[in-house]
Short mmCIF file of C-alpha atoms and ligand atoms in Angstrom, two decimals:
data_model
loop_
_atom_site.label_atom_id
_atom_site.label_comp_id
_atom_site.label_asym_id
_atom_site.label_seq_id
_atom_site.Cartn_x
_atom_site.Cartn_y
_atom_site.Cartn_z
CA MET A 1 15.90 -25.96 -39.58
CA HIS A 2 18.95 -25.26 -41.87
CA VAL A 3 19.89 -21.54 -41.62
CA TYR A 4 19.33 -20.99 -45.20
CA GLU A 5 15.87 -22.15 -44.80
CA ALA A 6 15.37 -20.16 -41.77
CA VAL A 7 16.43 -16.72 -43.91
CA ASN A 8 14.43 -17.68 -46.90
CA SER A 9 11.22 -18.28 -45.31
CA ARG A 10 11.48 -15.34 -42.92
CA ARG A 11 8.82 -12.68 -44.22
CA ALA A 12 7.01 -9.82 -42.58
CA VAL A 13 3.84 -11.76 -41.72
CA ARG A 14 0.97 -9.45 -41.62
CA ALA A 15 -1.85 -11.92 -40.40
CA PHE A 16 -1.30 -13.89 -37.35
CA SER A 17 -3.40 -16.69 -35.96
CA ASP A 18 -4.69 -16.35 -31.95
CA GLU A 19 -2.83 -19.56 -31.19
CA PRO A 20 -0.86 -18.67 -27.95
CA VAL A 21 3.15 -19.00 -28.18
CA PRO A 22 4.29 -21.05 -25.19
CA LYS A 23 6.63 -19.19 -22.90
CA GLU A 24 9.18 -21.53 -22.77
CA VAL A 25 9.73 -21.23 -26.71
CA LEU A 26 10.00 -17.43 -26.15
CA GLU A 27 12.71 -17.84 -23.52
CA ARG A 28 14.41 -20.44 -25.48
CA VAL A 29 14.77 -18.06 -28.64
CA LEU A 30 15.50 -15.06 -26.46
CA ALA A 31 18.21 -16.83 -24.39
CA THR A 32 19.79 -18.05 -27.57
CA ALA A 33 19.55 -14.45 -29.15
CA THR A 34 21.68 -13.29 -26.52
CA GLN A 35 24.60 -14.90 -28.78
CA ALA A 36 24.02 -11.79 -31.33
CA PRO A 37 27.04 -9.99 -31.85
CA SER A 38 27.48 -6.24 -30.81
CA SER A 39 30.43 -4.07 -31.28
CA GLY A 40 32.44 -3.92 -28.02
CA ASN A 41 29.85 -6.60 -26.72
CA LEU A 42 27.58 -3.76 -25.35
CA GLN A 43 24.72 -5.89 -26.02
CA PRO A 44 22.52 -2.61 -26.23
CA TRP A 45 19.17 -3.66 -26.44
CA HIS A 46 16.45 -3.96 -24.06
CA VAL A 47 13.47 -6.17 -24.82
CA TYR A 48 10.02 -6.13 -23.23
CA VAL A 49 7.77 -9.16 -24.16
CA VAL A 50 4.14 -8.31 -23.77
CA THR A 51 1.37 -10.73 -24.17
CA GLY A 52 -2.29 -11.79 -22.79
CA GLU A 53 -4.17 -9.22 -20.74
CA PRO A 54 -1.44 -6.40 -21.31
CA LEU A 55 -1.31 -6.68 -24.94
CA ALA A 56 -5.00 -6.57 -25.22
CA GLU A 57 -5.03 -3.60 -23.42
CA LEU A 58 -2.33 -2.11 -25.36
CA LYS A 59 -3.73 -2.91 -28.86
CA ARG A 60 -7.01 -1.13 -27.37
CA ARG A 61 -5.37 2.13 -26.45
CA ALA A 62 -3.06 2.06 -29.71
CA THR A 63 -6.00 1.25 -32.05
CA ALA A 64 -8.19 3.94 -30.31
CA ARG A 65 -5.55 6.32 -31.10
CA ALA A 66 -5.10 5.03 -34.94
CA LEU A 67 -8.64 5.26 -35.46
CA ALA A 68 -9.20 8.57 -34.17
CA GLY A 69 -6.65 9.91 -36.84
CA ASP A 70 -4.05 10.50 -34.12
CA PRO A 71 -0.87 11.44 -35.89
CA GLY A 72 1.03 9.70 -33.23
CA ASP A 73 3.78 10.97 -30.95
CA GLU A 74 6.73 12.96 -31.66
CA ARG A 75 9.04 10.63 -33.19
CA GLU A 76 12.38 10.22 -31.70
CA TYR A 77 14.22 8.99 -34.80
CA PRO A 78 13.11 9.65 -38.44
CA MET A 79 11.57 6.49 -39.91
CA TYR A 80 13.52 7.12 -43.31
CA PRO A 81 15.31 10.17 -44.60
CA ALA A 82 13.43 13.27 -45.29
CA GLU A 83 14.02 12.77 -48.81
CA LEU A 84 14.40 9.09 -50.37
CA THR A 85 16.43 9.40 -53.55
CA SER A 86 16.98 6.66 -56.49
CA PRO A 87 16.83 3.59 -56.01
CA TYR A 88 15.45 3.68 -52.38
CA LEU A 89 12.44 5.60 -53.32
CA GLU A 90 11.56 3.24 -56.22
CA ARG A 91 12.30 0.26 -53.82
CA PHE A 92 10.04 1.78 -50.96
CA SER A 93 7.17 2.52 -53.42
CA THR A 94 7.11 -1.00 -54.83
CA ALA A 95 7.11 -2.51 -51.35
CA ALA A 96 4.52 -0.24 -50.08
CA ALA A 97 2.14 -0.76 -53.11
CA GLN A 98 2.46 -4.73 -52.52
CA ARG A 99 2.66 -4.85 -48.82
CA TYR A 100 -1.10 -3.01 -48.32
CA LYS A 101 -2.71 -4.40 -51.55
CA ALA A 102 -2.16 -7.85 -50.23
CA LEU A 103 -4.18 -6.85 -46.93
CA GLY A 104 -6.95 -5.49 -49.06
CA ILE A 105 -6.12 -1.80 -49.03
CA GLU A 106 -6.38 -0.14 -52.28
CA ARG A 107 -3.74 3.07 -52.89
CA ASP A 108 -6.49 5.29 -53.73
CA ASP A 109 -8.51 4.40 -50.43
CA PRO A 110 -8.91 7.79 -48.58
CA GLU A 111 -8.81 5.96 -45.46
CA ARG A 112 -5.71 4.04 -46.35
CA PRO A 113 -3.37 5.77 -43.47
CA THR A 114 -6.18 4.93 -40.72
CA LYS A 115 -6.29 1.60 -41.94
CA ILE A 116 -2.72 0.88 -41.90
CA ALA A 117 -2.09 2.39 -38.39
CA ALA A 118 -5.07 0.14 -37.21
CA LEU A 119 -3.86 -3.07 -38.46
CA ASN A 120 -0.43 -2.04 -37.22
CA SER A 121 -1.45 -1.24 -34.00
CA GLU A 122 -3.53 -4.49 -33.60
CA ALA A 123 0.01 -6.12 -34.22
CA PHE A 124 -1.98 -7.81 -37.24
CA GLY A 125 -3.47 -10.25 -34.66
CA ALA A 126 -0.32 -11.32 -33.11
CA PRO A 127 -0.63 -12.75 -29.76
CA VAL A 128 3.01 -11.34 -28.91
CA VAL A 129 4.98 -8.32 -29.36
CA LEU A 130 8.51 -7.76 -28.56
CA PHE A 131 9.44 -4.04 -27.80
CA CYS A 132 13.33 -3.39 -28.75
CA TYR A 133 14.61 -0.17 -26.81
CA LEU A 134 17.88 1.22 -26.67
CA ASP A 135 19.65 3.13 -24.03
CA ARG A 136 19.47 7.10 -25.38
CA THR A 137 23.07 7.39 -24.89
CA MET A 138 23.91 4.98 -27.57
CA GLY A 139 24.73 5.81 -31.34
CA PRO A 140 24.54 4.58 -34.70
CA GLY A 141 26.82 1.68 -34.06
CA GLN A 142 24.45 0.46 -31.50
CA TRP A 143 21.41 1.01 -33.55
CA GLY A 144 23.17 -1.67 -36.00
CA ASP A 145 23.75 -4.02 -33.28
CA ALA A 146 20.15 -3.89 -32.34
CA GLY A 147 19.37 -4.91 -35.84
CA MET A 148 21.46 -7.70 -35.86
CA TYR A 149 20.06 -8.86 -32.55
CA LEU A 150 16.33 -8.85 -34.02
CA GLN A 151 17.37 -10.68 -37.27
CA THR A 152 18.84 -13.41 -34.87
CA VAL A 153 15.55 -13.30 -33.06
CA MET A 154 13.47 -13.46 -36.20
CA LEU A 155 15.63 -16.41 -37.62
CA LEU A 156 15.15 -18.48 -34.31
CA LEU A 157 11.71 -17.83 -34.27
CA ARG A 158 11.66 -19.52 -37.71
CA ALA A 159 13.30 -22.41 -36.21
CA GLU A 160 10.21 -23.04 -33.92
CA GLY A 161 7.68 -22.86 -36.32
CA LEU A 162 6.96 -19.23 -35.71
CA HIS A 163 6.95 -16.03 -37.74
CA SER A 164 7.33 -12.31 -36.94
CA CYS A 165 6.63 -8.80 -38.24
CA PRO A 166 8.95 -6.05 -37.18
CA GLN A 167 7.10 -2.82 -36.79
CA VAL A 168 8.36 0.68 -36.65
CA MET A 169 5.15 1.99 -36.52
CA TRP A 170 4.63 1.21 -32.68
CA THR A 171 7.06 4.47 -32.46
CA MET A 172 3.94 6.48 -33.53
CA TYR A 173 2.42 5.24 -30.10
CA ARG A 174 5.66 5.15 -27.97
CA GLN A 175 4.18 6.95 -25.12
CA THR A 176 1.18 4.44 -24.89
CA VAL A 177 3.91 1.33 -25.24
CA SER A 178 6.33 2.91 -22.71
CA ARG A 179 3.93 3.54 -19.99
CA MET A 180 2.55 0.27 -20.42
CA VAL A 181 5.82 -1.64 -20.22
CA GLY A 182 7.31 0.87 -17.79
CA ALA A 183 10.06 2.01 -19.91
CA ASP A 184 11.61 5.28 -18.40
CA ASP A 185 12.64 8.34 -20.31
CA GLY A 186 16.46 6.89 -20.64
CA LEU A 187 15.36 4.45 -23.21
CA VAL A 188 14.13 4.90 -26.91
CA LEU A 189 12.04 2.66 -28.42
CA PHE A 190 13.44 1.32 -31.73
CA CYS A 191 10.63 -0.92 -32.86
CA GLY A 192 8.23 -3.64 -32.05
CA VAL A 193 8.28 -7.33 -33.27
CA ALA A 194 4.67 -8.80 -33.80
CA VAL A 195 5.34 -12.70 -33.12
CA GLY A 196 3.08 -15.74 -33.41
CA PHE A 197 1.99 -18.45 -35.90
CA GLU A 198 0.62 -17.43 -39.25
CA LYS A 199 -3.02 -17.38 -40.02
CA GLU A 200 -3.98 -20.00 -42.65
CA GLY A 201 -5.86 -18.81 -45.79
CA VAL A 202 -4.44 -15.54 -46.04
CA PRO A 203 -2.29 -14.71 -49.24
CA ARG A 204 1.24 -14.75 -48.71
CA LEU A 205 3.47 -11.80 -49.93
CA ARG A 206 6.75 -12.56 -50.74
CA THR A 207 8.33 -8.99 -51.28
CA GLY A 208 11.11 -8.78 -54.08
CA ARG A 209 14.94 -7.67 -53.57
CA ALA A 210 17.17 -6.07 -55.79
CA ASP A 211 19.63 -8.34 -57.26
CA MET A 212 22.89 -9.24 -55.26
CA THR A 213 24.86 -7.26 -57.99
CA GLU A 214 23.02 -3.81 -57.00
CA THR A 215 24.25 -4.06 -53.48
CA VAL A 216 27.43 -6.23 -53.55
CA SER A 217 31.07 -5.41 -54.87
CA PHE A 218 33.48 -8.27 -55.01
CA ILE A 219 36.88 -6.67 -54.92
CA GLY A 220 39.88 -9.10 -55.90
CA VAL A 221 37.81 -12.27 -56.24
C1 FMN B 1 13.10 -2.12 -38.55
C2 FMN B 1 11.85 -2.48 -39.36
C3 FMN B 1 10.64 -1.89 -39.10
C4 FMN B 1 9.43 -2.31 -39.87
N1 FMN B 1 8.31 -1.68 -39.75
C5 FMN B 1 7.12 -2.05 -40.19
C6 FMN B 1 5.89 -1.80 -40.03
O1 FMN B 1 5.79 -1.05 -38.94
N2 FMN B 1 4.88 -2.14 -40.42
C7 FMN B 1 4.76 -3.32 -41.59
O2 FMN B 1 3.89 -3.54 -41.76
N3 FMN B 1 6.20 -3.63 -41.77
C8 FMN B 1 7.46 -3.22 -41.34
N4 FMN B 1 8.53 -3.87 -41.64
C9 FMN B 1 8.59 -4.81 -42.65
C10 FMN B 1 9.19 -4.27 -44.08
O3 FMN B 1 7.98 -3.46 -44.61
C11 FMN B 1 9.59 -5.79 -44.53
O4 FMN B 1 10.79 -6.23 -43.99
C12 FMN B 1 10.10 -5.29 -46.06
O5 FMN B 1 9.01 -4.91 -47.03
C13 FMN B 1 10.71 -6.56 -46.60
O6 FMN B 1 9.69 -7.41 -46.80
P1 FMN B 1 9.76 -9.21 -46.15
O7 FMN B 1 10.32 -8.69 -44.40
O8 FMN B 1 8.64 -9.55 -45.95
O9 FMN B 1 10.84 -9.67 -46.62
C14 FMN B 1 9.73 -3.30 -40.86
C15 FMN B 1 10.95 -3.97 -41.19
C16 FMN B 1 12.03 -3.44 -40.24
C17 FMN B 1 13.22 -3.99 -40.54
#
């Protein structure tokens, strides 16, 4: 698959089939993703690949918390700035409305937060979730490295015919996740990434983007 096609076909998929993902495919993707760049070549990511019965159990525990209206564990980093200003607020609101409407959850549904949390805690049906941690001593530069690493993983998954959805929502249940994977207190959960084959027959969401000219300035070109 051409790299342009991998970038253009990557979307946050929120409906996966239960078709298993072969371990050798995951190993190929994750071995190749070690080539992702990082400042000073620190490679600061720690990844746990969870599937099978351990993932089923994790989904059960997290979903029980979601359905009980559990507000989640104290966050270790803010998902967003306390106050989103323009144009970020508009981008956020537009995407949020599209995202969950596509999953049949209306904006005025009083059960909306619980439904969203429960869909996320089921990893949208994905048979594999990667949990990406960073050492607690790492700073903003290394968080950027982890983003580059995960995008590399997600593009390689496309080359294997697989899809993904990054999920910061797992940080709501970070204690449940860390207990399950055996991550100690020295690690901070950045996010989960749901991985699998896309479920057929579910409407596809193509989230819009700001025009390149809104975010890129050419100087001297
Ligand atoms: C770090 C990160 C965390 C995310 N967390 C969630 C999440 O918890 N739940 C979710 O449904 N989507 C999540 N997303 C997906 C974004 O909503 C999505 O990437 C964005 O709306 C753009 O849409 P697209 O990826 O389909 O192009 C996350 C994306 C990133 C990069």
